Structure formats: structure tokens, C-alpha cells
Amino acid sequence: MTTDQPDPTTQPEADGAPVGRRLVLGTLALGALGVAAAPPLQRGLERFLGAASDKDPTGLTELLPNGGGFRYYSVASSVPRKNASSYRLAVTGLVERPATYTLAQLRARPQTRIVRDVQCVTGWRVPDTPFEGVRLSRLLDAAGVRPTARAVRFTCFDGTYSESLTLEQARRSDVLVALRMQDKDLNHAHGGPVRLYVAPMYFYKSAKWLSGIELTARVEPGYWERKGYDVDAWVGRSNGRSDDPTA
Amino acid sequence: MRRFSAGERWVHRGTAWLMIVCVLSAACLYVPQLAELVGRRALVVDVHKWSGLLLPVPFLAGLASRAFRADLRLLNRYGAHDRRWLSAVRHRDPRRKARWAGKFNAGQKVYAAWVGGAVLVMLGTGLVMWRTDLFPLLWRTSSTFVHDWLALTLGLVLLGHIALAVRDPEARRGMRTGSVDQGWAEREHPLWRR
């Protein structure tokens, strides 16, 4: 087959334009441009994907960046599952009346429903997400906080995660011991059966799989805070970020 | 006949393993089901950061090899036959004479250059996300956005790379043993000057 033979008029292999180098530099430039133009691009894509994932029966859009809203973060190797019979929430530390609550006892208390945006410190935001549960301040009042207590430390049944708030922050009316999210009982992946919900702060403050509330004399930095995140994690006013406040 | 030196094959092997570790750890951070299965977020983050940071090392070490530098030169230069190869692909022209190639065909050249650039972008955006003490935190969200979408693109392109290799045992043999069959070389890379 003569057509399979090389064309003798073709220039030698090592000559020709340095297109490879241009492609490398062009890709780099596009990357830099992408970073510079990210805020408007991201807003547009989030709006589009948010709408698309509502109508997507396959769930594939959830695999796209920011496609499905929430992302699953766990710092432990495995997280035990707790249900209505095995779950306990202990209120301990500098209190007059230490208490342990079952899931049924938490459900029997007055419930508060709050609808706010959820903002993660890594950038993703989920609009208008309802949380429902018991106001933390009510549990604190029931336990009788001693005058020496200045802060609250939260521990989780994943055995690793911890969080903390000042007593003043913990008493806010938009801080819940949440039992429900998006009008459904909290499932395991979202920190169920019970998680903390701190509406005005970045979502790492809303500890999943909540199992302990301990009153302490001063703020003890939590898991991510020991790794450099801000303890006072107000959305838009901490961690060097400028997101719209969530509360 | 000889296609790749031992040094070049080690560059490929080292890059491939680091890339596999980097992509798998990325999947464990990113895909909710995998993240749920694996957990240990801080550890997986460490594995991902270090495999990513080390990714250019085999390439840089390869620069000591004359054969590797010579192949980089070939990958950089695009001749008339490369433009014809690309236009044949665009127009789905299956004729072999439209697809002449030197040691590397135009597709391999584009792949090499794009992956090189993309890895540098991943490295840059990754460093911004990692070293929030060196870069303004404000850049972090923007970098995360580019890092996420480019990761997805890069993953698909890598799958394409692997799929093409799976389809061509002789090309794989070249990368594994360094030698290829003469007939294969004349068929696939007729302009390759040996």
C-alpha cells in the first residue's frame, strides 16, 4: 500500500512550531483566569446545577462540584450508628444538675425550626435549609449553669470530633441541638440522629453525631480549630472570608 | 526495536503511581459515598497533598536523561503532519495516510502538553488551598472551584489515556519493556526517524 508510506516532503520531526510549550502555557493561563473569574462563574454554575439537581432522577449531578449541595466530611475512620434506643446526649461539667437525654426525651421538648443558608468554610453554600430541634439554651437552663462556666465544649460519638462555643454564643436562640434537617429526621450521613446547629457560623461549628455537652471554665479549641480554623467562626467575618452572613 | 529508555520508563512509572494515589485519595475526599466509607479525613488529606506535591518529581528527575530530553523536544514541536493528523481526527477521517506521525502522534503531543499544564494548575490551586498562611484565604474558594472542575476534567482525560492504552497492547509493551515491534512502529509512527 503506497498510501502507507511516509511523505518524503514532510519536514523533519524535530522541527516545526513549539506548539507543545504554547499549550502548557495556555493551560496555565486558563487556570489563572479561572481562579480570577471564579466568583461569578461559581455563582452561575451553582444556580444552574442547583436547579438541575432538583430535576435529576439519576443523582449524577451530585458528583459535580457543588452539584448536590452538602458534602460529607468525617474526620474519624468509621462512625458508629446510633438509633432511638442506643443514642444518649450527656450534659456535664460545670452544671448543677448533670443530665442524660434519650432521643425520645429530646423529641418531647419544645422544638424550634430555623431556615437559613448553610455555608461551609471551603466555599460551598446550600440555600434555605430548615433545621429543627431543641434550643441549646433550654438544655443549658435545665442543667443549671454554674457561675464559673464560661464556655461549652461539644463532643461527638465518632470519638474524634469536638467543637466549642463561648457561653454567650451557645445561648443564642439560633443555636440548636438539631433532630431534623430539611424536614426529615437527621440521617447518619448528615450527623444523625442528633447534631449541633449553629446558624450564624461556618458549618464546621455544627458538629455532627453530637453526644456530649460539657460546660467549661474557658473555650477549648475544637478539632479543626486546633488545625488553624477560627474559634469564633461567624460567617463572613472569620477565616479570612467574606461570604454573606447566614444569620 | 527500541522506543523508550529505562530512565524514561521509570519517569512514566513514577508519575503513574503518584497520579493513581493522588486521584484515589481525591476520590475519597470528594465522592460522598467513598468519603463515608473511608473517613479519616485528615489522613487522606495528607496522602493527597503529598502525592500531588511529589507528582512533578519523576519528570524533574527525568530531565537528567538525554533520551527523556530528546523526547520532550519531539513532543514540543508540531509539524505539518501533526496539523493534518489533528484535522483528520476532527473530520473523523479514518484513512491512514491522513494520520501520519513521528515518534509521537499529534494526539499524544496535545495530551502531554495539556496534562503538563493541568498538573501545574492543580499544583498551584492545591498549594493555595493548603497553605492558607501564605496566600489570602479569599483565594481559597476560587482555587477550590478551579481545582474541583479541573480535577473532574483531568480524571476524564486520564481515563481516555488509559482506554487508548488498553486498546493497543504494542504501545503498552513499548512503555513496559522499552521495545516495540517494527511493523507496529512503521504502521503507527511512519515518520519516526530511528
PDB file of C-alpha atoms in Angstrom, chain A:
ATOM      1  CA  MET A   1       0.000   0.000   0.000  1.00  0.00           C
ATOM      2  CA  THR A   2       1.712   3.134  -1.197  1.00  0.00           C
ATOM      3  CA  THR A   3      -0.512   5.384   0.858  1.00  0.00           C
ATOM      4  CA  ASP A   4       1.031   3.908   3.987  1.00  0.00           C
ATOM      5  CA  GLN A   5       4.467   5.236   3.116  1.00  0.00           C
ATOM      6  CA  PRO A   6       5.783   8.419   4.670  1.00  0.00           C
ATOM      7  CA  ASP A   7       5.551  11.553   2.614  1.00  0.00           C
ATOM      8  CA  PRO A   8       9.179  12.480   1.796  1.00  0.00           C
ATOM      9  CA  THR A   9       8.302  16.177   1.614  1.00  0.00           C
ATOM     10  CA  THR A  10       7.337  16.292   5.305  1.00  0.00           C
ATOM     11  CA  GLN A  11       9.682  18.322   7.408  1.00  0.00           C
ATOM     12  CA  PRO A  12      11.969  16.532   9.881  1.00  0.00           C
ATOM     13  CA  GLU A  13      10.370  15.553  13.136  1.00  0.00           C
ATOM     14  CA  ALA A  14      12.262  17.830  15.493  1.00  0.00           C
ATOM     15  CA  ASP A  15      11.423  20.991  13.525  1.00  0.00           C
ATOM     16  CA  GLY A  16       8.115  22.790  13.490  1.00  0.00           C
ATOM     17  CA  ALA A  17       6.474  25.237  15.787  1.00  0.00           C
ATOM     18  CA  PRO A  18       6.851  24.791  19.580  1.00  0.00           C
ATOM     19  CA  VAL A  19       3.108  24.242  19.996  1.00  0.00           C
ATOM     20  CA  GLY A  20       3.618  21.966  22.994  1.00  0.00           C
ATOM     21  CA  ARG A  21       5.107  24.769  25.052  1.00  0.00           C
ATOM     22  CA  ARG A  22       2.304  27.124  23.998  1.00  0.00           C
ATOM     23  CA  LEU A  23      -0.268  24.537  25.065  1.00  0.00           C
ATOM     24  CA  VAL A  24       1.346  24.177  28.501  1.00  0.00           C
ATOM     25  CA  LEU A  25       1.448  27.953  28.977  1.00  0.00           C
ATOM     26  CA  GLY A  26      -2.075  28.352  27.585  1.00  0.00           C
ATOM     27  CA  THR A  27      -3.448  25.780  30.035  1.00  0.00           C
ATOM     28  CA  LEU A  28      -1.678  27.608  32.868  1.00  0.00           C
ATOM     29  CA  ALA A  29      -3.105  30.950  31.746  1.00  0.00           C
ATOM     30  CA  LEU A  30      -6.612  29.468  31.546  1.00  0.00           C
ATOM     31  CA  GLY A  31      -6.199  28.093  35.050  1.00  0.00           C
ATOM     32  CA  ALA A  32      -5.178  31.507  36.387  1.00  0.00           C
ATOM     33  CA  LEU A  33      -8.064  33.116  34.518  1.00  0.00           C
ATOM     34  CA  GLY A  34     -10.410  30.528  36.036  1.00  0.00           C
ATOM     35  CA  VAL A  35      -9.246  31.464  39.545  1.00  0.00           C
ATOM     36  CA  ALA A  36      -9.691  35.173  38.804  1.00  0.00           C
ATOM     37  CA  ALA A  37     -13.166  34.695  37.312  1.00  0.00           C
ATOM     38  CA  ALA A  38     -14.250  32.053  39.828  1.00  0.00           C
ATOM     39  CA  PRO A  39     -16.734  34.050  41.958  1.00  0.00           C
ATOM     40  CA  PRO A  40     -19.209  34.937  39.160  1.00  0.00           C
ATOM     41  CA  LEU A  41     -18.622  31.603  37.361  1.00  0.00           C
ATOM     42  CA  GLN A  42     -19.299  29.688  40.545  1.00  0.00           C
ATOM     43  CA  ARG A  43     -22.460  31.617  41.360  1.00  0.00           C
ATOM     44  CA  GLY A  44     -23.834  30.958  37.878  1.00  0.00           C
ATOM     45  CA  LEU A  45     -22.926  27.273  37.911  1.00  0.00           C
ATOM     46  CA  GLU A  46     -24.350  26.774  41.386  1.00  0.00           C
ATOM     47  CA  ARG A  47     -27.637  28.285  40.360  1.00  0.00           C
ATOM     48  CA  PHE A  48     -27.747  26.137  37.221  1.00  0.00           C
ATOM     49  CA  LEU A  49     -26.707  22.912  38.955  1.00  0.00           C
ATOM     50  CA  GLY A  50     -28.969  23.579  41.914  1.00  0.00           C
ATOM     51  CA  ALA A  51     -31.912  23.771  39.534  1.00  0.00           C
ATOM     52  CA  ALA A  52     -30.680  20.772  37.537  1.00  0.00           C
ATOM     53  CA  SER A  53     -30.216  18.540  40.591  1.00  0.00           C
ATOM     54  CA  ASP A  54     -33.817  19.186  41.635  1.00  0.00           C
ATOM     55  CA  LYS A  55     -34.948  17.574  38.373  1.00  0.00           C
ATOM     56  CA  ASP A  56     -32.201  14.950  38.101  1.00  0.00           C
ATOM     57  CA  PRO A  57     -33.501  11.449  38.859  1.00  0.00           C
ATOM     58  CA  THR A  58     -30.065   9.811  38.344  1.00  0.00           C
ATOM     59  CA  GLY A  59     -28.259  11.707  41.104  1.00  0.00           C
ATOM     60  CA  LEU A  60     -25.309  12.239  38.750  1.00  0.00           C
ATOM     61  CA  THR A  61     -25.318  16.000  39.286  1.00  0.00           C
ATOM     62  CA  GLU A  62     -24.430  15.316  42.923  1.00  0.00           C
ATOM     63  CA  LEU A  63     -20.999  14.170  41.767  1.00  0.00           C
ATOM     64  CA  LEU A  64     -20.297  17.535  40.122  1.00  0.00           C
ATOM     65  CA  PRO A  65     -18.595  20.211  42.190  1.00  0.00           C
ATOM     66  CA  ASN A  66     -21.261  21.935  44.276  1.00  0.00           C
ATOM     67  CA  GLY A  67     -23.883  19.965  42.357  1.00  0.00           C
ATOM     68  CA  GLY A  68     -25.743  18.390  45.264  1.00  0.00           C
ATOM     69  CA  GLY A  69     -25.207  20.973  47.943  1.00  0.00           C
ATOM     70  CA  PHE A  70     -23.929  19.168  51.014  1.00  0.00           C
ATOM     71  CA  ARG A  71     -20.645  17.314  51.122  1.00  0.00           C
ATOM     72  CA  TYR A  72     -19.786  14.569  53.530  1.00  0.00           C
ATOM     73  CA  TYR A  73     -16.804  15.243  55.781  1.00  0.00           C
ATOM     74  CA  SER A  74     -15.799  12.879  58.555  1.00  0.00           C
ATOM     75  CA  VAL A  75     -12.525  13.045  60.427  1.00  0.00           C
ATOM     76  CA  ALA A  76     -12.897   9.595  62.022  1.00  0.00           C
ATOM     77  CA  SER A  77     -12.090   6.244  60.419  1.00  0.00           C
ATOM     78  CA  SER A  78     -15.587   4.950  60.977  1.00  0.00           C
ATOM     79  CA  VAL A  79     -18.590   6.333  62.760  1.00  0.00           C
ATOM     80  CA  PRO A  80     -20.835   4.040  64.820  1.00  0.00           C
ATOM     81  CA  ARG A  81     -24.545   4.219  64.091  1.00  0.00           C
ATOM     82  CA  LYS A  82     -26.903   5.246  66.858  1.00  0.00           C
ATOM     83  CA  ASN A  83     -30.662   4.923  66.882  1.00  0.00           C
ATOM     84  CA  ALA A  84     -33.528   5.827  69.191  1.00  0.00           C
ATOM     85  CA  SER A  85     -32.604   3.083  71.667  1.00  0.00           C
ATOM     86  CA  SER A  86     -28.818   3.495  71.692  1.00  0.00           C
ATOM     87  CA  TYR A  87     -28.466   7.280  71.424  1.00  0.00           C
ATOM     88  CA  ARG A  88     -27.645   9.334  74.535  1.00  0.00           C
ATOM     89  CA  LEU A  89     -26.786  13.001  74.959  1.00  0.00           C
ATOM     90  CA  ALA A  90     -24.941  13.893  78.177  1.00  0.00           C
ATOM     91  CA  VAL A  91     -24.858  17.389  79.682  1.00  0.00           C
ATOM     92  CA  THR A  92     -21.943  17.545  82.118  1.00  0.00           C
ATOM     93  CA  GLY A  93     -19.199  19.778  83.502  1.00  0.00           C
ATOM     94  CA  LEU A  94     -19.869  22.961  85.453  1.00  0.00           C
ATOM     95  CA  VAL A  95     -23.608  22.404  85.927  1.00  0.00           C
ATOM     96  CA  GLU A  96     -25.851  21.968  88.963  1.00  0.00           C
ATOM     97  CA  ARG A  97     -27.800  19.039  87.500  1.00  0.00           C
ATOM     98  CA  PRO A  98     -25.900  16.831  85.022  1.00  0.00           C
ATOM     99  CA  ALA A  99     -28.356  15.118  82.713  1.00  0.00           C
ATOM    100  CA  THR A 100     -28.544  12.431  80.080  1.00  0.00           C
ATOM    101  CA  TYR A 101     -31.174  12.614  77.369  1.00  0.00           C
ATOM    102  CA  THR A 102     -32.551   9.890  75.147  1.00  0.00           C
ATOM    103  CA  LEU A 103     -33.753  10.691  71.650  1.00  0.00           C
ATOM    104  CA  ALA A 104     -37.379  10.401  72.835  1.00  0.00           C
ATOM    105  CA  GLN A 105     -36.743  12.868  75.663  1.00  0.00           C
ATOM    106  CA  LEU A 106     -35.220  15.368  73.213  1.00  0.00           C
ATOM    107  CA  ARG A 107     -38.175  14.941  70.868  1.00  0.00           C
ATOM    108  CA  ALA A 108     -40.594  15.543  73.737  1.00  0.00           C
ATOM    109  CA  ARG A 109     -39.141  19.008  74.408  1.00  0.00           C
ATOM    110  CA  PRO A 110     -40.357  22.131  72.586  1.00  0.00           C
ATOM    111  CA  GLN A 111     -38.953  22.189  69.034  1.00  0.00           C
ATOM    112  CA  THR A 112     -37.670  25.238  67.165  1.00  0.00           C
ATOM    113  CA  ARG A 113     -37.447  25.394  63.368  1.00  0.00           C
ATOM    114  CA  ILE A 114     -34.898  27.684  61.698  1.00  0.00           C
ATOM    115  CA  VAL A 115     -34.442  28.178  57.942  1.00  0.00           C
ATOM    116  CA  ARG A 116     -31.085  29.691  56.926  1.00  0.00           C
ATOM    117  CA  ASP A 117     -28.343  29.162  54.360  1.00  0.00           C
ATOM    118  CA  VAL A 118     -25.637  26.671  55.241  1.00  0.00           C
ATOM    119  CA  GLN A 119     -22.136  27.962  54.491  1.00  0.00           C
ATOM    120  CA  CYS A 120     -19.064  25.755  54.556  1.00  0.00           C
ATOM    121  CA  VAL A 121     -15.656  27.308  55.145  1.00  0.00           C
ATOM    122  CA  THR A 122     -14.401  25.531  51.976  1.00  0.00           C
ATOM    123  CA  GLY A 123     -16.839  27.528  49.875  1.00  0.00           C
ATOM    124  CA  TRP A 124     -19.998  25.549  49.235  1.00  0.00           C
ATOM    125  CA  ARG A 125     -23.302  27.007  50.314  1.00  0.00           C
ATOM    126  CA  VAL A 126     -26.722  25.388  50.493  1.00  0.00           C
ATOM    127  CA  PRO A 127     -29.581  27.900  50.453  1.00  0.00           C
ATOM    128  CA  ASP A 128     -32.625  27.889  52.732  1.00  0.00           C
ATOM    129  CA  THR A 129     -32.052  24.722  54.713  1.00  0.00           C
ATOM    130  CA  PRO A 130     -34.526  24.032  57.526  1.00  0.00           C
ATOM    131  CA  PHE A 131     -33.170  22.691  60.815  1.00  0.00           C
ATOM    132  CA  GLU A 132     -35.392  21.703  63.711  1.00  0.00           C
ATOM    133  CA  GLY A 133     -34.603  20.755  67.278  1.00  0.00           C
ATOM    134  CA  VAL A 134     -34.242  21.856  70.875  1.00  0.00           C
ATOM    135  CA  ARG A 135     -32.695  25.236  71.637  1.00  0.00           C
ATOM    136  CA  LEU A 136     -29.340  24.648  73.284  1.00  0.00           C
ATOM    137  CA  SER A 137     -30.088  27.451  75.763  1.00  0.00           C
ATOM    138  CA  ARG A 138     -33.064  25.473  77.066  1.00  0.00           C
ATOM    139  CA  LEU A 139     -30.895  22.423  77.805  1.00  0.00           C
ATOM    140  CA  LEU A 140     -28.349  24.687  79.494  1.00  0.00           C
ATOM    141  CA  ASP A 141     -31.044  26.272  81.643  1.00  0.00           C
ATOM    142  CA  ALA A 142     -32.405  22.851  82.581  1.00  0.00           C
ATOM    143  CA  ALA A 143     -28.929  21.760  83.714  1.00  0.00           C
ATOM    144  CA  GLY A 144     -28.301  24.939  85.711  1.00  0.00           C
ATOM    145  CA  VAL A 145     -25.068  26.526  84.524  1.00  0.00           C
ATOM    146  CA  ARG A 146     -22.682  27.356  87.376  1.00  0.00           C
ATOM    147  CA  PRO A 147     -21.288  30.917  87.555  1.00  0.00           C
ATOM    148  CA  THR A 148     -17.742  29.689  86.863  1.00  0.00           C
ATOM    149  CA  ALA A 149     -18.729  28.302  83.442  1.00  0.00           C
ATOM    150  CA  ARG A 150     -17.677  30.486  80.510  1.00  0.00           C
ATOM    151  CA  ALA A 151     -17.781  28.115  77.561  1.00  0.00           C
ATOM    152  CA  VAL A 152     -19.353  24.953  76.152  1.00  0.00           C
ATOM    153  CA  ARG A 153     -17.464  22.050  74.687  1.00  0.00           C
ATOM    154  CA  PHE A 154     -19.189  19.598  72.365  1.00  0.00           C
ATOM    155  CA  THR A 155     -18.071  16.024  71.832  1.00  0.00           C
ATOM    156  CA  CYS A 156     -19.253  13.502  69.270  1.00  0.00           C
ATOM    157  CA  PHE A 157     -19.786   9.776  69.185  1.00  0.00           C
ATOM    158  CA  ASP A 158     -17.433   9.461  66.217  1.00  0.00           C
ATOM    159  CA  GLY A 159     -14.845   9.553  69.014  1.00  0.00           C
ATOM    160  CA  THR A 160     -12.729  12.259  67.387  1.00  0.00           C
ATOM    161  CA  TYR A 161     -14.545  15.466  66.582  1.00  0.00           C
ATOM    162  CA  SER A 162     -15.060  18.250  69.071  1.00  0.00           C
ATOM    163  CA  GLU A 163     -16.306  21.817  68.954  1.00  0.00           C
ATOM    164  CA  SER A 164     -16.682  24.726  71.320  1.00  0.00           C
ATOM    165  CA  LEU A 165     -18.620  27.940  71.816  1.00  0.00           C
ATOM    166  CA  THR A 166     -18.489  30.683  74.390  1.00  0.00           C
ATOM    167  CA  LEU A 167     -21.412  30.564  76.802  1.00  0.00           C
ATOM    168  CA  GLU A 168     -22.792  33.749  75.259  1.00  0.00           C
ATOM    169  CA  GLN A 169     -22.689  32.229  71.737  1.00  0.00           C
ATOM    170  CA  ALA A 170     -24.214  28.972  72.995  1.00  0.00           C
ATOM    171  CA  ARG A 171     -27.167  30.853  74.496  1.00  0.00           C
ATOM    172  CA  ARG A 172     -28.164  32.400  71.172  1.00  0.00           C
ATOM    173  CA  SER A 173     -31.650  31.499  70.032  1.00  0.00           C
ATOM    174  CA  ASP A 174     -30.362  30.247  66.656  1.00  0.00           C
ATOM    175  CA  VAL A 175     -28.185  27.532  68.171  1.00  0.00           C
ATOM    176  CA  LEU A 176     -29.995  24.201  68.220  1.00  0.00           C
ATOM    177  CA  VAL A 177     -29.500  20.627  69.241  1.00  0.00           C
ATOM    178  CA  ALA A 178     -30.934  19.558  65.905  1.00  0.00           C
ATOM    179  CA  LEU A 179     -33.013  16.431  65.373  1.00  0.00           C
ATOM    180  CA  ARG A 180     -34.323  17.191  61.906  1.00  0.00           C
ATOM    181  CA  MET A 181     -32.920  18.711  58.715  1.00  0.00           C
ATOM    182  CA  GLN A 182     -34.823  19.569  55.533  1.00  0.00           C
ATOM    183  CA  ASP A 183     -37.972  18.453  57.405  1.00  0.00           C
ATOM    184  CA  LYS A 184     -36.722  14.885  57.750  1.00  0.00           C
ATOM    185  CA  ASP A 185     -35.144  13.111  60.717  1.00  0.00           C
ATOM    186  CA  LEU A 186     -31.373  13.636  60.533  1.00  0.00           C
ATOM    187  CA  ASN A 187     -29.797  10.648  58.828  1.00  0.00           C
ATOM    188  CA  HIS A 188     -26.421   9.187  59.685  1.00  0.00           C
ATOM    189  CA  ALA A 189     -24.501  10.897  56.858  1.00  0.00           C
ATOM    190  CA  HIS A 190     -25.738  14.311  57.975  1.00  0.00           C
ATOM    191  CA  GLY A 191     -24.742  13.669  61.602  1.00  0.00           C
ATOM    192  CA  GLY A 192     -27.894  11.959  62.833  1.00  0.00           C
ATOM    193  CA  PRO A 193     -29.680  11.181  64.955  1.00  0.00           C
ATOM    194  CA  VAL A 194     -28.604  14.418  66.680  1.00  0.00           C
ATOM    195  CA  ARG A 195     -26.196  17.168  65.637  1.00  0.00           C
ATOM    196  CA  LEU A 196     -25.404  20.677  66.712  1.00  0.00           C
ATOM    197  CA  TYR A 197     -26.665  23.530  64.536  1.00  0.00           C
ATOM    198  CA  VAL A 198     -25.000  26.939  64.889  1.00  0.00           C
ATOM    199  CA  ALA A 199     -26.832  29.062  62.319  1.00  0.00           C
ATOM    200  CA  PRO A 200     -24.592  32.178  62.260  1.00  0.00           C
ATOM    201  CA  MET A 201     -21.292  30.295  61.936  1.00  0.00           C
ATOM    202  CA  TYR A 202     -19.391  28.248  59.367  1.00  0.00           C
ATOM    203  CA  PHE A 203     -20.699  24.737  59.231  1.00  0.00           C
ATOM    204  CA  TYR A 204     -17.722  23.082  60.936  1.00  0.00           C
ATOM    205  CA  LYS A 205     -19.136  24.565  64.146  1.00  0.00           C
ATOM    206  CA  SER A 206     -22.296  22.470  63.663  1.00  0.00           C
ATOM    207  CA  ALA A 207     -20.776  19.261  64.995  1.00  0.00           C
ATOM    208  CA  LYS A 208     -22.282  16.034  63.677  1.00  0.00           C
ATOM    209  CA  TRP A 209     -23.126  12.982  65.828  1.00  0.00           C
ATOM    210  CA  LEU A 210     -23.407  15.086  68.985  1.00  0.00           C
ATOM    211  CA  SER A 211     -23.054  13.050  72.176  1.00  0.00           C
ATOM    212  CA  GLY A 212     -21.717  15.384  74.845  1.00  0.00           C
ATOM    213  CA  ILE A 213     -22.288  18.947  76.035  1.00  0.00           C
ATOM    214  CA  GLU A 214     -19.772  19.966  78.677  1.00  0.00           C
ATOM    215  CA  LEU A 215     -19.693  23.312  80.465  1.00  0.00           C
ATOM    216  CA  THR A 216     -16.104  24.515  80.894  1.00  0.00           C
ATOM    217  CA  ALA A 217     -14.312  27.440  82.501  1.00  0.00           C
ATOM    218  CA  ARG A 218     -12.844  28.600  79.181  1.00  0.00           C
ATOM    219  CA  VAL A 219     -13.035  27.865  75.461  1.00  0.00           C
ATOM    220  CA  GLU A 220     -11.186  24.717  74.454  1.00  0.00           C
ATOM    221  CA  PRO A 221     -10.469  24.790  70.700  1.00  0.00           C
ATOM    222  CA  GLY A 222     -12.141  22.003  68.725  1.00  0.00           C
ATOM    223  CA  TYR A 223     -10.776  19.581  66.129  1.00  0.00           C
ATOM    224  CA  TRP A 224     -10.414  21.923  63.132  1.00  0.00           C
ATOM    225  CA  GLU A 225      -9.651  24.889  65.361  1.00  0.00           C
ATOM    226  CA  ARG A 226      -6.511  23.179  66.640  1.00  0.00           C
ATOM    227  CA  LYS A 227      -5.635  22.828  62.939  1.00  0.00           C
ATOM    228  CA  GLY A 228      -5.959  26.551  62.308  1.00  0.00           C
ATOM    229  CA  TYR A 229      -9.622  27.413  61.798  1.00  0.00           C
ATOM    230  CA  ASP A 230     -11.103  30.299  63.766  1.00  0.00           C
ATOM    231  CA  VAL A 231     -12.883  29.529  67.044  1.00  0.00           C
ATOM    232  CA  ASP A 232     -15.316  32.423  66.572  1.00  0.00           C
ATOM    233  CA  ALA A 233     -16.448  31.290  63.138  1.00  0.00           C
ATOM    234  CA  TRP A 234     -19.031  33.950  62.185  1.00  0.00           C
ATOM    235  CA  VAL A 235     -19.979  33.543  58.528  1.00  0.00           C
ATOM    236  CA  GLY A 236     -18.444  36.408  56.555  1.00  0.00           C
ATOM    237  CA  ARG A 237     -16.392  37.719  59.481  1.00  0.00           C
ATOM    238  CA  SER A 238     -13.847  34.964  60.132  1.00  0.00           C
ATOM    239  CA  ASN A 239     -11.381  32.616  58.479  1.00  0.00           C
ATOM    240  CA  GLY A 240     -10.468  35.481  56.135  1.00  0.00           C
ATOM    241  CA  ARG A 241     -13.676  35.017  54.151  1.00  0.00           C
ATOM    242  CA  SER A 242     -16.308  37.495  53.033  1.00  0.00           C
ATOM    243  CA  ASP A 243     -19.434  35.368  52.478  1.00  0.00           C
ATOM    244  CA  ASP A 244     -22.873  36.828  53.054  1.00  0.00           C
ATOM    245  CA  PRO A 245     -23.831  36.224  56.705  1.00  0.00           C
ATOM    246  CA  THR A 246     -26.223  33.316  57.264  1.00  0.00           C
ATOM    247  CA  ALA A 247     -27.988  34.824  60.258  1.00  0.00           C
TER     248      ALA A 247
END
